[in-house]
């Protein structure tokens, strides 16, 4: 394959959101594009802005691996191995995956070959880099903790609202907190409102907004969580805490937040540490310890007496319903009776349609939906899936029938590949023995090598498809087993059981002005279209027909419903 016929790509990544915003990744891309131009190639780019290298779940990297598996890339350019991953083992997995797909990996900081010595050198560099990174992190942690125990404020790195942080370079060798009198007066006023006037956080927020006092970030409106964090910060009584959070693994989540990728940018999240593990550092106090204790006691009392403190699961589809228009989540809302004889109802309402959340301007005009009708429609659809899971297998078999007919068995492909390799070796031997002239040898060896490339690509596609079929079969068996275990009790399932089943099966429910779409968690990917189904009786938007679509990416069996009739009351 000539250089001009090669299909090239490059991958670039930066870790922090700040690096992404300041276009730090541009220097990587510029160096990569310059090398690609010098090699006489044109390349497609894959960029992960602000994603950690400690995880392989990154949107651009996932797309790159899909393109490599599909055989669409011949050469991959990367600035350095740590751009692929920060962990040595993950680097080895990715490089081995690319090589098995026939992709040549080019690192700008050093060249790698195909000899065992090159692989050993690359692996040793990755191991040493990971070891050195872990050692630096541990030294930094121990050093900061020792400095905190010695009373050094520099380990805190910044100051809360009401203080100014003076670094050790500006503070004659010692970092310190200085009181910002203007902001400190706001802090003291907030503590007085709660301690003396027994105000709630909501009332404090209303008073601050009414006085047009800017928030700590300069916004016109204060956030409840900001006020709660301020009232719980022990620094205001003269005892700043070091080590209030620690990194931990992410827990499962129903769906990604609005506007964010399903792949998290960070593999770890910050979680609060126990109070016994924190180190206290003396700082100037803004309120007395008695006032701080009174505020803590009042907040606990407010929490107990709050009329809106009902927590936990109250709605069947809680956390699953998403607005199709603005992608904000729907929340459950209890509607008050308009008259003594009227019936009280619950609704699902789009968060984006609440004008009070967005400075008096609603972002979405999607109407609210009757909770009982929507829940009944979704439950009926899930029961239909569990009642006949074989239809997924039948559709899978129907769509694979034509593909299997056009694709030869893997054993036969292996024999043809071996035969072609033998032919190439014989041609080389014949040319070396002088039995063939160069004019006869060149076209024959070129044709044989092209045939070998086609056969290897076909064999790789066959192996990939067989692996997908095996994954689908395993997932299908799990679905059948799950359906068999709960099928008999579906009709008599209580509220908790129904909610557990729906959260197990459903990824999200997208609700639009004219449609409802249910995305199931059936993860195999070979489909893109599907058959029509019968009527959906109790849909709140008057849906009379649904179209099932099997998605082409992991994420599942999609079931969409289009409105063809009048809306229900």
Coordinates of C-alpha atoms in Angstrom, one line a residue, residues 11-14 45-52 55-67 253 259-266 553:
X11 CA -5.7 11.4 18.5
X12 CA -5.2 14.2 20.9
X13 CA -6.4 14.7 24.5
X14 CA -6.1 17.2 27.4
X45 CA -8.9 14.0 13.9
X46 CA -10.2 12.6 17.1
X47 CA -10.1 14.9 20.1
X48 CA -11.1 14.5 23.8
X49 CA -11.2 17.9 25.4
X50 CA -11.1 17.8 29.2
X51 CA -11.2 14.0 29.6
X52 CA -9.0 12.2 32.2
X55 CA -10.2 6.0 32.1
X56 CA -10.8 4.5 28.6
X57 CA -14.4 5.7 28.5
X58 CA -13.9 8.8 26.3
X59 CA -16.2 9.7 23.4
X60 CA -13.5 10.4 20.8
X61 CA -11.5 7.4 21.8
X62 CA -14.5 5.2 21.6
X63 CA -15.2 6.5 18.1
X64 CA -11.6 6.0 17.1
X65 CA -11.7 2.3 18.3
X66 CA -14.9 1.8 16.3
X67 CA -13.3 3.1 13.2
X253 CA -26.4 6.8 37.5
X259 CA -25.7 18.5 27.8
X260 CA -23.1 16.1 29.0
X261 CA -21.8 13.0 27.4
X262 CA -22.7 9.5 28.6
X263 CA -19.0 9.0 29.1
X264 CA -17.9 10.9 32.3
X265 CA -14.9 13.2 32.0
X266 CA -13.5 11.9 35.2
X553 CA -24.5 1.5 19.0

